Coordinates of C-alpha atoms in Angstrom, one line a residue:
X1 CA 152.6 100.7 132.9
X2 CA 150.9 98.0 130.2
X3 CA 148.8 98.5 127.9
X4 CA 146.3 97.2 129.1
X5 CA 146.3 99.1 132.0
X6 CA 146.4 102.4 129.6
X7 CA 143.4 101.6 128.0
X8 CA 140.6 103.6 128.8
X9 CA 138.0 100.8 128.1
X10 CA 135.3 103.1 126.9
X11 CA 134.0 100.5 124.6
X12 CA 133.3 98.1 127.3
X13 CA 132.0 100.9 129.6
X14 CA 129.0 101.3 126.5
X15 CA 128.5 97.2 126.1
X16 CA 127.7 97.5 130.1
X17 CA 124.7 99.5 129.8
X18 CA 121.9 98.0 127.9
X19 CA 121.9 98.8 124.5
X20 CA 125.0 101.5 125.4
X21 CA 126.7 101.7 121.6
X22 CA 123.5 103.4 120.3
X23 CA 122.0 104.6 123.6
X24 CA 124.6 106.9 124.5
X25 CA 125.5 108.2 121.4
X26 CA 121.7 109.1 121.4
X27 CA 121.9 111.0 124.4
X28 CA 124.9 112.9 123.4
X29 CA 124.0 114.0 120.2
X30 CA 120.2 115.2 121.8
X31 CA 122.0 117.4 124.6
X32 CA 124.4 119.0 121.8
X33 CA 121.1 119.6 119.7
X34 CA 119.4 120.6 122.3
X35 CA 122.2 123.5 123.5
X36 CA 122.5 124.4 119.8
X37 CA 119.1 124.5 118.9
X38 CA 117.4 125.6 122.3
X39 CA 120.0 128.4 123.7
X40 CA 122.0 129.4 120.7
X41 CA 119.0 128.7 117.8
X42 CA 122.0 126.9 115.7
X43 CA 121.5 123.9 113.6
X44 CA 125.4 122.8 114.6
X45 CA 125.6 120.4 112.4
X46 CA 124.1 122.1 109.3
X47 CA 126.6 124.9 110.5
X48 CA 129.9 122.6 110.3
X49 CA 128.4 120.9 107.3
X50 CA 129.7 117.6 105.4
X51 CA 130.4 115.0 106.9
X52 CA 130.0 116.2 110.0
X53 CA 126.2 117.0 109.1
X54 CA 125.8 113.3 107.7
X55 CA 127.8 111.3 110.1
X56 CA 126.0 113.3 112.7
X57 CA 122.5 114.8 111.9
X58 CA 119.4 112.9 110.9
X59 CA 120.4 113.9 107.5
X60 CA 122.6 110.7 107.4
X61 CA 120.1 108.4 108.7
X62 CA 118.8 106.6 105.5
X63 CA 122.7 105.9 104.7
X64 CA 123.2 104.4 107.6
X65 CA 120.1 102.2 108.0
X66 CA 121.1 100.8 104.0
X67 CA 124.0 99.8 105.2
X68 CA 122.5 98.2 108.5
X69 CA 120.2 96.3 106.0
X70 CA 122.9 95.1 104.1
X71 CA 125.2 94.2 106.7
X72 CA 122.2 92.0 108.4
X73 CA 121.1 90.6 105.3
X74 CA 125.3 89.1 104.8
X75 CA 124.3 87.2 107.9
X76 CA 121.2 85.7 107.0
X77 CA 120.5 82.5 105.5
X78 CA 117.1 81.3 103.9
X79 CA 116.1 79.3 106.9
X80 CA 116.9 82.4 109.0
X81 CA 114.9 84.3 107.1
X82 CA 111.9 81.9 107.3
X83 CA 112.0 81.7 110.9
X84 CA 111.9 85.5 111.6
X85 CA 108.9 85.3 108.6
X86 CA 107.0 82.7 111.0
X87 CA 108.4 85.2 113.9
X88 CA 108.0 88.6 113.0
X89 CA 105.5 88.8 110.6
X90 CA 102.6 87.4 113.4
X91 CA 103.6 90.0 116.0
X92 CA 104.0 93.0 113.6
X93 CA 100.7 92.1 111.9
X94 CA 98.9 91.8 115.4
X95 CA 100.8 95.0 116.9
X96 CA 99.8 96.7 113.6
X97 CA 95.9 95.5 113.5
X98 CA 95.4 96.7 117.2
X99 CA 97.4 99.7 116.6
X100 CA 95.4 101.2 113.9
X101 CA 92.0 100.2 115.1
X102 CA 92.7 102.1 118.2
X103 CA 93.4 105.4 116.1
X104 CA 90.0 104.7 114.1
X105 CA 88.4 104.6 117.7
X106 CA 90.4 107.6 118.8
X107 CA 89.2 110.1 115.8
X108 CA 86.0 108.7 115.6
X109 CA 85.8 109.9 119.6
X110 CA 87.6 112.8 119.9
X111 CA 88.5 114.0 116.3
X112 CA 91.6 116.2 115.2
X113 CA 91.9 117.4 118.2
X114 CA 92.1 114.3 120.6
X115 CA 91.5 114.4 124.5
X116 CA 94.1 115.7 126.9
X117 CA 96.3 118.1 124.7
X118 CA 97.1 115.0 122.6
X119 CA 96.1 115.4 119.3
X120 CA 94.7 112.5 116.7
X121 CA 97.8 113.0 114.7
X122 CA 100.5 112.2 117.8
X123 CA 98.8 108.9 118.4
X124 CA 98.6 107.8 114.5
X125 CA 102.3 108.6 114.4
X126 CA 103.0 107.3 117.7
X127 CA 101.6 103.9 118.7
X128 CA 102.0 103.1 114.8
X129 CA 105.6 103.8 114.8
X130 CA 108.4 101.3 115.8
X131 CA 112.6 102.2 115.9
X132 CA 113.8 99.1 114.0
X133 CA 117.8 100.2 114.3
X134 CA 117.3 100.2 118.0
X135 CA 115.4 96.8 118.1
X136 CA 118.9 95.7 116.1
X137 CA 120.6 97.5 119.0
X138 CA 118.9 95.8 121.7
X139 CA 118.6 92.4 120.7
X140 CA 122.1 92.0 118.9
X141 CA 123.9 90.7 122.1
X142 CA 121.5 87.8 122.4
X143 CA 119.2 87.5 119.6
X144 CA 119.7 85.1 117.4
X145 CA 120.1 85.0 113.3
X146 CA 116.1 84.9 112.5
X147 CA 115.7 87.6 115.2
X148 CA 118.2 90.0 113.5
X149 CA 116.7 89.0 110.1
X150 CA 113.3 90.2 111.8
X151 CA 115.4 94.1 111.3
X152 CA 114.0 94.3 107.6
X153 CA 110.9 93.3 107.7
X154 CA 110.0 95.9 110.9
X155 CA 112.0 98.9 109.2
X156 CA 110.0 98.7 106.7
X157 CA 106.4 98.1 108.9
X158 CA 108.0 101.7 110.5
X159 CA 108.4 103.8 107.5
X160 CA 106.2 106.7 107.0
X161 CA 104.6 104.2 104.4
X162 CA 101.4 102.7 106.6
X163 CA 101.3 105.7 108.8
X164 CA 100.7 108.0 105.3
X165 CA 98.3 105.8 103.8
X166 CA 96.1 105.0 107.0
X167 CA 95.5 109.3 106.9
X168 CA 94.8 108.7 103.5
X169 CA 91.5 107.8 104.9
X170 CA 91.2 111.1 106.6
X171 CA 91.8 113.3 103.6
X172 CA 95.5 112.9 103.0
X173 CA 96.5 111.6 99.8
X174 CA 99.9 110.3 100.0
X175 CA 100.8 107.3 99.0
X176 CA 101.3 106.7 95.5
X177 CA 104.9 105.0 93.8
X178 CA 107.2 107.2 95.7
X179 CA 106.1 105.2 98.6
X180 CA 106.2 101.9 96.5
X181 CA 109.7 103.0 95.7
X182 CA 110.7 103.3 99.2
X183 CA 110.0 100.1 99.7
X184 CA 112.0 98.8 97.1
X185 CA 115.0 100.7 97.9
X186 CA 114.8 99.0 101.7
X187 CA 114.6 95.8 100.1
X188 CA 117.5 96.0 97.7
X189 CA 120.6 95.9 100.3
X190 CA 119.1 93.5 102.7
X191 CA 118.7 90.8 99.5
X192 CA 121.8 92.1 97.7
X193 CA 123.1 91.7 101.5
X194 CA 121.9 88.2 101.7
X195 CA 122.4 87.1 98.3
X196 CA 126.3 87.9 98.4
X197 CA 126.5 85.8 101.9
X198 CA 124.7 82.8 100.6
X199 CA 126.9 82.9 97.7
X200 CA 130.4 83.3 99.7
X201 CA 130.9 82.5 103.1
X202 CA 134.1 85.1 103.8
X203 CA 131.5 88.2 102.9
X204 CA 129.6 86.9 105.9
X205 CA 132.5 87.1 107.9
X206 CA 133.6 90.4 106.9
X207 CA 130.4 92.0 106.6
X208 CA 129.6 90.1 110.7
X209 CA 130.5 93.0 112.8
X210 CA 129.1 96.2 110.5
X211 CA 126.3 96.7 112.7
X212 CA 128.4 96.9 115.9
X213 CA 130.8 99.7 113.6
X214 CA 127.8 101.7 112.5
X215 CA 125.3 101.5 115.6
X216 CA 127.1 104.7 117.8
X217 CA 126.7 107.2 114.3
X218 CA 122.9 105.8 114.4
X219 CA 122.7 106.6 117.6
X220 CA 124.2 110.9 117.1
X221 CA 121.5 110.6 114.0
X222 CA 118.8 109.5 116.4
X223 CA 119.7 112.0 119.0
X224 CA 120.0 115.1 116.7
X225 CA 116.4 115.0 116.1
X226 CA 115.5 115.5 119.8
X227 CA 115.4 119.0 121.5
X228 CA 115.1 118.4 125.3
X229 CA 113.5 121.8 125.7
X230 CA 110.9 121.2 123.2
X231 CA 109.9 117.9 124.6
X232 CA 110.0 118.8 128.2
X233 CA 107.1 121.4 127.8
X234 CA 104.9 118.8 126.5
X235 CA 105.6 116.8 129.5
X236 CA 102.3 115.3 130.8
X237 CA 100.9 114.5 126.8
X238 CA 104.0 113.0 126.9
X239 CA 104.3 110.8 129.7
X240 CA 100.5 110.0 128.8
X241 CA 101.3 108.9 125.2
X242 CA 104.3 107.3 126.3
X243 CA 102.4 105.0 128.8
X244 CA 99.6 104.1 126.2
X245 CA 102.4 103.3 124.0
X246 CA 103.8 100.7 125.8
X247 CA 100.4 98.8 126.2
X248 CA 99.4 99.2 123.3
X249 CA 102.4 98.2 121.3
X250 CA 103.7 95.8 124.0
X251 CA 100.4 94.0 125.2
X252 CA 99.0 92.0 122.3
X253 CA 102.2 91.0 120.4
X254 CA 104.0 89.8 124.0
X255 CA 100.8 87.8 124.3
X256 CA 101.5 86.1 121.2
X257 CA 105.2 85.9 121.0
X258 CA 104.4 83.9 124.9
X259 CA 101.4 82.2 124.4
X260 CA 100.9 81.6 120.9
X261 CA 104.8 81.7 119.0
X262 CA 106.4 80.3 123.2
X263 CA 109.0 82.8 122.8
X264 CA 110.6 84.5 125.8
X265 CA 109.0 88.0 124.4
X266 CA 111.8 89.7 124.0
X267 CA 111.0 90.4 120.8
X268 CA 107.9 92.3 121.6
X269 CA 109.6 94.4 124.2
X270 CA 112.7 95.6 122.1
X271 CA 110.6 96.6 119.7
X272 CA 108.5 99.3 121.8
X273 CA 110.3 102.4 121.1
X274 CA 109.4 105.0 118.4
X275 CA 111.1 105.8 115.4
X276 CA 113.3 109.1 114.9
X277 CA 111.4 109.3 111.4
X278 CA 107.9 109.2 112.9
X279 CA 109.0 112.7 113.8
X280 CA 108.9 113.7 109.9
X281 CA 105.4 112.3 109.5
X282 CA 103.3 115.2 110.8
X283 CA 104.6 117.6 108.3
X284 CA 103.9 114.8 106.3
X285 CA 100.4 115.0 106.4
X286 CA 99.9 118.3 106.9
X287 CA 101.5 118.8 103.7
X288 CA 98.6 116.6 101.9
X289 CA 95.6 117.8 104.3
X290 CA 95.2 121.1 105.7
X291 CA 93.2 120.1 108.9
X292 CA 96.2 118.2 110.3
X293 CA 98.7 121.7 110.3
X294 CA 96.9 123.4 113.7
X295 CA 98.7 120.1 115.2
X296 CA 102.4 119.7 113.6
X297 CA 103.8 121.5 115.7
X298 CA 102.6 120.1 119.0
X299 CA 102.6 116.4 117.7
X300 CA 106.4 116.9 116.9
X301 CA 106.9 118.1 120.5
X302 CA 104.9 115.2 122.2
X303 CA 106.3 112.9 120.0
X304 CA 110.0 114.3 120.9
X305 CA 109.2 113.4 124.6
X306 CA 107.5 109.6 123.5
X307 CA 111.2 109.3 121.2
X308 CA 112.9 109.9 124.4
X309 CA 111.4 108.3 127.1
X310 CA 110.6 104.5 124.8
X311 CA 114.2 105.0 123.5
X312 CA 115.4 105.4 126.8
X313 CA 113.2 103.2 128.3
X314 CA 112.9 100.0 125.5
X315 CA 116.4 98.8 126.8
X316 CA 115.5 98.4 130.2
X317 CA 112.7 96.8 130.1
X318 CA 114.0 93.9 127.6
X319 CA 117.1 93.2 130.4
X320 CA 114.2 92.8 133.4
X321 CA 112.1 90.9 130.6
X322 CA 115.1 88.4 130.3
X323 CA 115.5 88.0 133.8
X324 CA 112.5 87.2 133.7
X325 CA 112.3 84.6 130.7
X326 CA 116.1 84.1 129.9
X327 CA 116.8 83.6 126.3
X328 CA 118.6 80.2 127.0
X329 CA 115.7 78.7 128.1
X330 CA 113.3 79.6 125.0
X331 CA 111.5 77.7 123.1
X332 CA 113.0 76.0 120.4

């Protein structure tokens, strides 16, 4: 028998379904949290410990993402960069304005509490929140240079960052230079990253497929902070979060990316899925404003259900949105 007929091709079976190096890996590592955490109450990966826990767990998540920012950043070239800066920076800064007026509207007409079991503090972590690593995912088959160089600029639009200083204006009081810090430290490996490729053309090649080598981990990291159980009982807050979600995030940035930037709006759609960190934002707050703690712990359960279903979902809907408007025939 060859060898090619020995190999298993599981590799190819992941590059067949959309998004399938980080996808999968995602739902893998949620089912093993979810059987360790939900019927035997054991953190597995805390129990194992190094490096299981950090190649595995959200613990490693930060590690992975710097090296993610790096890696893209070898790729990227100054006029790269200034395309995804006349790209990116319209549709976040619309998604972003529409987002955080809607969560003004929503606590100034239902307050901490919210309407339908869904508290104030799910949507502003929510519809604010976007999973830049799986926008890197989605879009890496097809997107070109100035849409992967888009990566930094919307990891950094989905840190807990604006999220913590928008409830700043509803009694929290975090932001301060930790937060400027952060920022910084995101910053660092995608110019360092850039930087070193400018300057020598063989980093670039070496440093081309990191993203592809690191995306499955991302995806076990993503997963582990998921507990099926815990975001099936919030199941109807969930699919109604999850719906507004989608419009809200998706409507007015596709309308530019199509009308205003004549892109396909691919862009806009890979973008629509929440971030595993937006999960740590609750305790977050409640930690700097006692009147959000009554809600951590159902937030982080809807929320669970929203990380699910958009990370599930986000992938889909950008391969029917390129049937749709095929990539090849975009706008120059």
């Amino acid at each position: 028998m060859s060898e090619e007929k020995k190999n298993v091709n599981i590799w190819k079976s992941l590059q067949k379904v959309p998004a399938g190096t980080m996808f999968v890996p995602l739902i893998i590592g949620a089912i093993i949290t979810t059987i360790g955490q939900g019927i035997f109450n054991v953190d597995i990966w805390a129990t194992l410990g190094n490096p299981m826990k950090d190649m595995f767990s959200s613990s490693g998540q930060m590690l992975i993402i710097g090296l993610m920012l790096f890696f893209t950043g070898t790729g990227v070239k100054v006029s790269d960069l200034k395309s995804a800066l006349g790209r990116s920076v319209p549709l976040i800064v619309v998604r972003l304005v529409v987002a955080y007026a809607l969560c003004a509207l929503y606590y100034v007409s239902f307050g901490f509490e919210g309407v339908f079991g869904i508290p104030f503090l799910a949507v502003a972590c929510a519809i604010t929140s976007a999973n830049a690593a799986l926008y890197m995912g989605i879009i890496s088959p097809f997107g070109d240079e100035a849409d992967k160089a888009g990566f930094g600029i919307m990891l950094i639009c989905s840190m807990p960052l604006l999220p913590i200083l928008f409830l700043g204006f509803y009694g929290t009081s975090g932001f301060g230079i930790a937060q400027v810090m952060q920022i910084i430290a995101l910053l660092i490996p995608f110019i360092l990253g850039m930087i070193l490729g400018s300057l020598d053309a063989d980093i670039r090649k070496v440093f081309a497929g990191g993203n592809a080598t690191i995306l499955p981990f991302l995806g076990f990291e993503f997963g582990s902070t998921i507990n099926l159980f815990k975001a099936l009982g919030m199941i109807p807050q969930g699919i109604l979060l999850s719906i507004a979600y989608f419009v809200i995030v998706i409507g007015p940035s596709y309308f530019v990316e199509r009308n205003i930037l004549h892109r396909p709006g691919y862009i806009s759609v890979a973008s629509a899925s929440l971030a595993g960190v937006a999960l740590a934002i609750p305790a977050m707050a409640a930690s700097s404003n006692a009147a959000f703690e009554p809600f951590v712990s159902s937030t982080i359960a809807i929320l669970a259900f929203v990380l699910a279903i958009t990370n599930v979902a986000a992938p889909f809907l950008v391969k029917a949105e390129l049937q749709r408007h095929p990539a090849d025939n975009m706008a120059k």
